[in-house]
Amino acid sequence: MLIQIPRQNLAILLGIILTPIALWALIKSQDNSLTQWQESTAFPELIEQAIQENYSNPSLAEPAKIKLLKIQVKNQKQPIFFIAFPSELCGIGGCLVAGYVRNNQAQYRPIFKSLLPTQGLLPQIETLPNNWKNEQPCISITTTGLAQE
């Protein structure tokens, strides 16, 4: 015996089944996972530039203590590189975190510099869904739940 379901009820049933699947796929398609800070050795030319731009005496910098976070933002050609500087660049306002992008001439351009109240730990940085009309990336920087090295 075959059960007959009216078309209208079938459409509602399919909508109920497919809606959670579509929402899950949409959430998964957004690149908003937290990424891990890493040693700065992967991009030595960027680290050298950042040291020259941010230290009053670059010879005192310790590149091994600098941490790097590379984030690929959806719909952007170039990733954003965030640099967390060690305690030498911490003050009453917080610790220096800078963001850089690479331009077409393979040079790095600073796009973000801020003192963040991180107490010497690493902030959590993640991308958020691009929902602006001009498709600019949206980045969330959180210092309340600090990441461990």
Coordinates of C-alpha atoms in Angstrom, one line a residue:
M1 CA 0.0 0.0 0.0
L2 CA 1.5 3.3 -1.1
I3 CA 0.8 6.5 0.8
Q4 CA -0.3 9.4 -1.3
I5 CA 1.0 12.8 -0.1
P6 CA -0.6 15.9 -1.7
R7 CA 1.9 18.1 -3.6
Q8 CA 1.6 21.0 -1.3
N9 CA 2.5 18.9 1.7
L10 CA 5.3 17.3 -0.2
A11 CA 6.8 20.7 -0.9
I12 CA 6.6 21.7 2.7
L13 CA 8.2 18.4 3.8
L14 CA 11.1 18.9 1.4
G15 CA 11.5 22.5 2.6
I16 CA 11.7 21.3 6.2
I17 CA 14.3 18.7 5.3
L18 CA 16.4 20.8 3.0
T19 CA 16.5 24.0 5.0
P20 CA 18.9 22.7 7.7
I21 CA 21.1 21.1 5.1
A22 CA 21.3 24.4 3.1
L23 CA 22.1 26.4 6.3
W24 CA 24.8 24.0 7.3
A25 CA 26.4 24.2 3.8
L26 CA 26.2 28.0 3.9
I27 CA 27.9 28.2 7.3
K28 CA 30.6 25.7 6.2
S29 CA 31.3 27.6 3.0
Q30 CA 32.3 30.7 5.0
D31 CA 36.0 30.7 5.8
N32 CA 35.7 31.8 9.4
S33 CA 37.7 29.2 11.2
L34 CA 40.3 30.3 13.6
T35 CA 43.8 29.8 12.4
Q36 CA 47.0 29.2 14.3
W37 CA 49.8 31.6 15.0
Q38 CA 53.1 30.4 13.7
E39 CA 56.8 31.2 13.9
S40 CA 57.8 34.1 11.7
T41 CA 60.4 32.2 9.7
A42 CA 57.9 31.5 6.9
F43 CA 58.0 35.1 5.6
P44 CA 61.4 36.6 6.5
E45 CA 61.1 39.6 4.1
L46 CA 57.8 40.6 5.7
I47 CA 59.2 40.2 9.2
E48 CA 62.2 42.3 8.3
Q49 CA 60.0 45.1 6.9
A50 CA 57.8 45.0 10.0
I51 CA 60.8 45.2 12.3
Q52 CA 62.2 48.2 10.3
E53 CA 58.8 50.0 10.5
N54 CA 57.9 49.3 14.1
Y55 CA 61.1 49.2 16.2
S56 CA 62.9 52.5 17.1
N57 CA 66.1 50.4 17.3
P58 CA 65.6 47.4 14.8
S59 CA 68.9 45.8 16.0
L60 CA 67.2 45.0 19.3
A61 CA 64.4 43.0 17.6
E62 CA 64.3 39.3 18.1
P63 CA 62.6 37.9 15.0
A64 CA 62.2 34.4 16.6
K65 CA 59.8 35.9 19.2
I66 CA 57.6 37.5 16.6
K67 CA 54.4 35.5 15.6
L68 CA 52.7 35.5 12.3
L69 CA 49.1 34.6 11.3
K70 CA 48.2 34.3 7.6
I71 CA 44.5 34.6 6.8
Q72 CA 43.0 34.0 3.4
V73 CA 39.9 36.1 3.1
K74 CA 37.1 34.8 0.8
N75 CA 37.0 36.7 -2.5
Q76 CA 40.4 38.3 -1.9
K77 CA 43.4 37.4 -4.1
Q78 CA 46.0 38.1 -1.4
P79 CA 46.0 36.9 2.2
I80 CA 46.3 39.2 5.1
F81 CA 49.3 38.7 7.3
F82 CA 48.9 39.6 11.0
I83 CA 52.0 40.1 13.1
A84 CA 52.0 40.0 16.9
F85 CA 55.1 41.6 18.3
P86 CA 56.7 40.4 21.6
S87 CA 56.6 42.2 24.9
E88 CA 59.3 44.7 23.8
L89 CA 56.5 46.5 21.9
C90 CA 53.9 46.3 24.7
G91 CA 53.1 49.3 26.7
I92 CA 50.3 50.7 28.9
G93 CA 48.0 50.7 25.9
G94 CA 48.6 47.1 25.0
C95 CA 50.8 45.1 22.6
L96 CA 51.4 45.9 19.0
V97 CA 49.6 43.9 16.3
A98 CA 50.0 44.8 12.7
G99 CA 48.3 43.6 9.5
Y100 CA 49.9 43.6 6.0
V101 CA 48.9 42.7 2.5
R102 CA 51.1 42.0 -0.4
N103 CA 50.6 44.2 -3.5
N104 CA 51.2 43.3 -7.1
Q105 CA 54.9 44.3 -6.9
A106 CA 55.5 41.7 -4.2
Q107 CA 55.8 44.3 -1.6
Y108 CA 54.0 44.4 1.7
R109 CA 51.7 47.3 2.6
P110 CA 50.5 47.9 6.2
I111 CA 46.7 48.0 6.5
F112 CA 46.3 47.7 10.3
K113 CA 48.2 48.7 13.3
S114 CA 46.9 48.7 16.8
L115 CA 47.8 48.3 20.5
L116 CA 45.7 45.5 21.8
P117 CA 45.2 44.7 25.5
T118 CA 46.6 41.2 25.1
Q119 CA 48.8 41.0 28.2
G120 CA 51.5 39.5 26.0
L121 CA 49.4 36.7 24.7
L122 CA 48.1 36.3 21.1
P123 CA 44.7 37.6 20.1
Q124 CA 42.2 35.4 18.2
I125 CA 41.7 36.6 14.7
E126 CA 39.1 35.2 12.3
T127 CA 37.3 36.2 9.2
L128 CA 33.6 36.8 9.2
P129 CA 31.2 36.4 6.3
N130 CA 31.5 39.1 3.7
N131 CA 28.1 40.7 3.7
W132 CA 29.0 44.2 2.8
K133 CA 27.8 45.6 -0.5
N134 CA 31.4 46.5 -1.6
E135 CA 32.7 43.0 -0.7
Q136 CA 35.3 44.3 1.8
P137 CA 36.6 41.6 4.1
C138 CA 35.4 41.7 7.7
I139 CA 37.9 40.6 10.4
S140 CA 37.2 39.9 14.0
I141 CA 40.0 40.5 16.5
T142 CA 39.2 39.2 20.0
T143 CA 41.4 39.8 23.0
T144 CA 39.0 38.4 25.6
G145 CA 39.6 34.7 24.8
L146 CA 43.3 34.9 24.1
A147 CA 45.0 32.1 22.1
Q148 CA 48.0 30.3 23.6
E149 CA 51.2 30.1 21.6

